mmCIF file of C-alpha atoms in Angstrom:
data_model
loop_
_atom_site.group_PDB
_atom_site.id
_atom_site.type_symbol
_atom_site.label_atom_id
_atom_site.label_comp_id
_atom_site.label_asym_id
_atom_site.label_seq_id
_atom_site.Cartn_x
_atom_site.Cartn_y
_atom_site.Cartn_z
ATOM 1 C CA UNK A 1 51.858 -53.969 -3.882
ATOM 2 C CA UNK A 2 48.939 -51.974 -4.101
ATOM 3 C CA UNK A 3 48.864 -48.285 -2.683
ATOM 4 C CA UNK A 4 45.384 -47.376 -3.476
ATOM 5 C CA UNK A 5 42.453 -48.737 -1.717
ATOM 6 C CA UNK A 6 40.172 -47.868 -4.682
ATOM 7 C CA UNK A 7 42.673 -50.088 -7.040
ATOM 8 C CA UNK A 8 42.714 -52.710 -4.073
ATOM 9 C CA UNK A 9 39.511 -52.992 -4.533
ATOM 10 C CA UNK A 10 38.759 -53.091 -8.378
ATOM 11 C CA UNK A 11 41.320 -55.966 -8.218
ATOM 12 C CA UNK A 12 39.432 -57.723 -5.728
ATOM 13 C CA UNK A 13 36.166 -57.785 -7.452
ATOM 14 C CA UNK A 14 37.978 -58.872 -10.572
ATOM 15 C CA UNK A 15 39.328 -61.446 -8.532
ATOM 16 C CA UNK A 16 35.574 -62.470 -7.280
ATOM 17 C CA UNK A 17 34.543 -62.222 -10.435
ATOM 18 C CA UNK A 18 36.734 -64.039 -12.295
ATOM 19 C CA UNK A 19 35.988 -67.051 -9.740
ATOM 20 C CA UNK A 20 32.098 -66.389 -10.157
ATOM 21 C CA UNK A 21 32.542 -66.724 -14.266
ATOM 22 C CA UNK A 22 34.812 -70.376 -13.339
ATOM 23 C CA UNK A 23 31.778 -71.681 -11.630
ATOM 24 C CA UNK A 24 29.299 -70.593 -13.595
ATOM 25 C CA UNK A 25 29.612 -73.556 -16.547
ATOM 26 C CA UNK A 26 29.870 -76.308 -14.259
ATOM 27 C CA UNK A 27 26.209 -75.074 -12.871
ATOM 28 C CA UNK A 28 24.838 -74.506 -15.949
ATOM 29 C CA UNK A 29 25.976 -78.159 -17.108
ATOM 30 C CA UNK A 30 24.488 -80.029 -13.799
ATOM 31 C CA UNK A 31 21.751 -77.397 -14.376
ATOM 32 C CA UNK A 32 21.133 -78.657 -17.517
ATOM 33 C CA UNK A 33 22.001 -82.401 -16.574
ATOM 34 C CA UNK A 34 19.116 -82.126 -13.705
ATOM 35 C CA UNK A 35 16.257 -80.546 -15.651
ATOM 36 C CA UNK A 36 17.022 -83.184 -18.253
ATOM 37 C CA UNK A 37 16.108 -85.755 -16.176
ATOM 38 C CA UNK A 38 13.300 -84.002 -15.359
ATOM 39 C CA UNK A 39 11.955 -85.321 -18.609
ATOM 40 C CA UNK A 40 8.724 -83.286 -19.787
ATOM 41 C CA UNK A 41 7.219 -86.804 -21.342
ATOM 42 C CA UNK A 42 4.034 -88.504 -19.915
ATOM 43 C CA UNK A 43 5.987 -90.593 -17.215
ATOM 44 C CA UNK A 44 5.449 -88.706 -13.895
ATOM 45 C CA UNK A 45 8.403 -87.221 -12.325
ATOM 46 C CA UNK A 46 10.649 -89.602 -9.731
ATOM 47 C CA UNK A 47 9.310 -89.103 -6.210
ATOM 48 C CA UNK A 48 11.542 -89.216 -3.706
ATOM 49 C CA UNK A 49 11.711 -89.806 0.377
ATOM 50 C CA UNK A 50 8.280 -89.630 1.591
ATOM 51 C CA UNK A 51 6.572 -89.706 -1.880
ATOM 52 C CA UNK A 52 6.471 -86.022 -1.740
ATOM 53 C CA UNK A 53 9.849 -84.667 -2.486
ATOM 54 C CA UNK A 54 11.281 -84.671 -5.851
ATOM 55 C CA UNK A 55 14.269 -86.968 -5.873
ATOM 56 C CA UNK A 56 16.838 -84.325 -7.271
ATOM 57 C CA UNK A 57 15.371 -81.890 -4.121
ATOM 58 C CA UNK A 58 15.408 -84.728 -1.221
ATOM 59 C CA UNK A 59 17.460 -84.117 1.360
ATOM 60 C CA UNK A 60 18.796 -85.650 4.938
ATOM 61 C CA UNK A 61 15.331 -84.139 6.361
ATOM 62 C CA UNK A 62 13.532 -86.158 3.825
ATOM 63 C CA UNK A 63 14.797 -89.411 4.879
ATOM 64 C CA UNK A 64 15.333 -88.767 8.648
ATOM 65 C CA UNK A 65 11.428 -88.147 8.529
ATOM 66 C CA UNK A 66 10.761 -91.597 6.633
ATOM 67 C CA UNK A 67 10.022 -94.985 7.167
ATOM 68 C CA UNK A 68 11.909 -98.049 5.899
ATOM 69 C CA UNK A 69 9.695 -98.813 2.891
ATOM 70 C CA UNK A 70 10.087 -94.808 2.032
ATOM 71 C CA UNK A 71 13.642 -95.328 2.173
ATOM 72 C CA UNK A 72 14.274 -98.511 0.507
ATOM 73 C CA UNK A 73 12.194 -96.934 -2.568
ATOM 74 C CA UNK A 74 14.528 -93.745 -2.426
ATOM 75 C CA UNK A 75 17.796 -95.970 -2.613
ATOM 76 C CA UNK A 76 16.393 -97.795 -5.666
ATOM 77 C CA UNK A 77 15.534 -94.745 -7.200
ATOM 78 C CA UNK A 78 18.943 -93.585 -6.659
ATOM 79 C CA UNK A 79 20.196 -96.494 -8.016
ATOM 80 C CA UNK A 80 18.295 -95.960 -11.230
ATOM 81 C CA UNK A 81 19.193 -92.550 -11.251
ATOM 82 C CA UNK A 82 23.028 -92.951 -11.218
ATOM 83 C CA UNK A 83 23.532 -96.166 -13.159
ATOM 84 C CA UNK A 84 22.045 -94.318 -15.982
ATOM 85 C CA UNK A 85 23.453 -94.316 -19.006
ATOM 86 C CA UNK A 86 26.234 -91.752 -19.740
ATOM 87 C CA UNK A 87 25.508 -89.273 -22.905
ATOM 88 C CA UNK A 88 25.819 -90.626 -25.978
ATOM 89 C CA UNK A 89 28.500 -93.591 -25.497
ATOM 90 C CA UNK A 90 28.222 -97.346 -24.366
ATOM 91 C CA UNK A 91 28.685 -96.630 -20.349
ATOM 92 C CA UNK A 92 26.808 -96.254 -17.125
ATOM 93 C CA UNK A 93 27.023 -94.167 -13.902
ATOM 94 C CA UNK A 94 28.886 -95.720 -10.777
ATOM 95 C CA UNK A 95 26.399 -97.512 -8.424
ATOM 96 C CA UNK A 96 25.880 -98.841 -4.799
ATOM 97 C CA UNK A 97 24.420 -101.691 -3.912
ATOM 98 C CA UNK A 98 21.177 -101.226 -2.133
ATOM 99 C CA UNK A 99 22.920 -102.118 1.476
ATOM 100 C CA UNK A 100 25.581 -99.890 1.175
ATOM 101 C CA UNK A 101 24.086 -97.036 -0.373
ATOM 102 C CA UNK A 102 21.089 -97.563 2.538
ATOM 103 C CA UNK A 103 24.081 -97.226 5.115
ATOM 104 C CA UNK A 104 25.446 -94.644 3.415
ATOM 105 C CA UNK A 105 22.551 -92.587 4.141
ATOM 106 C CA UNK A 106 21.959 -93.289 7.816
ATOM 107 C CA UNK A 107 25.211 -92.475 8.486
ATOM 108 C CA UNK A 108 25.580 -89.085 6.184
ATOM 109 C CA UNK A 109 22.226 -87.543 7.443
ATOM 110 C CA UNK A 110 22.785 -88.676 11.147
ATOM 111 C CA UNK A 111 24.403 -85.232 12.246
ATOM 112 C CA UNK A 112 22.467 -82.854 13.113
ATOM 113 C CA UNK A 113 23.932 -80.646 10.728
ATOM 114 C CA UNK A 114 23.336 -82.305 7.447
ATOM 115 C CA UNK A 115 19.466 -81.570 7.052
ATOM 116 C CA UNK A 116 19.672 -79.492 3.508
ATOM 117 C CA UNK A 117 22.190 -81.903 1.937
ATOM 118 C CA UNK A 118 20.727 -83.408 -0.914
ATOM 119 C CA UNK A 119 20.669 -87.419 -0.640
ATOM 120 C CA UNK A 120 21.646 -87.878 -4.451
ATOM 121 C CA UNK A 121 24.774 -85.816 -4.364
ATOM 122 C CA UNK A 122 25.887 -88.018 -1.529
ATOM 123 C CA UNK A 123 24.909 -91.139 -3.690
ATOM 124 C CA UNK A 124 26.911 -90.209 -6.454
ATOM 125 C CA UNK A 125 30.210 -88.952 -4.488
ATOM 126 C CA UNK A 126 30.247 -91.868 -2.711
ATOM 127 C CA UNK A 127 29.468 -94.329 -5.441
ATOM 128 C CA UNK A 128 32.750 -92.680 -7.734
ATOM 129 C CA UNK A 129 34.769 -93.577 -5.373
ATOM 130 C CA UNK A 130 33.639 -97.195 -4.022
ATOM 131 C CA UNK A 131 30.600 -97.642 -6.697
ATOM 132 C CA UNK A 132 30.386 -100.289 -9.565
#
């Protein structure tokens, strides 16, 4: 039990701290994953909903503001995306198929709530779990 509000409070920034350091690697590694794919080579870099957004920045505002065609190009660029191969061994990412990821993304950015989430994270958490 701690009797001193200055020690209660040293050992709560540790605390915070401690939890700051834990999720600072996993940032630095999707970081580092996402500006990889970036690619700084002569291909121009994946557009996303609406032609406009990157695809690693589009979000449920992105494709609630598109058309069909703008949408059916995202999914397949999704596709691409996570069915990439995986570092240096013989294996590729979990994917959807084009219907259910399509689905997938009405549904997600329906609520009016889910403007700023970003359309590939909900690819890829959906597609570990019923991807192939």
């Amino acid at each position: 039990m701690v009797h001193d509000a200055a020690q209660a409070e040293r050992l709560s920034a540790a605390r915070t701290s401690r939890a700051g350091r834990a999720l600072i690697a996993p940032a630095l590694v999707l970081g580092a994953l996402l500006l990889g794919a970036c690619g700084g080579g002569g291909t121009p870099a994946q557009q996303g909903v609406g032609g406009g957004t990157a695809l690693r920045l589009a979000d449920c505002d992105d494709w609630n503001g598109s058309g069909v065609e703008e949408r059916l190009n995202t999914v397949k660029q999704l596709r691409e995306f996570a069915g990439g191969p995986i570092g240096n061994i013989a294996a590729r990412g979990a994917i959807l198929d084009d219907d259910q990821a399509y689905d997938l993304l009405v549904s997600q950015c329906e609520p009016e709530f889910s403007g700023a989430f970003r359309l590939y994270k909900l690819y890829v958490r959906a597609a570990a779990f019923i991807g192939h």
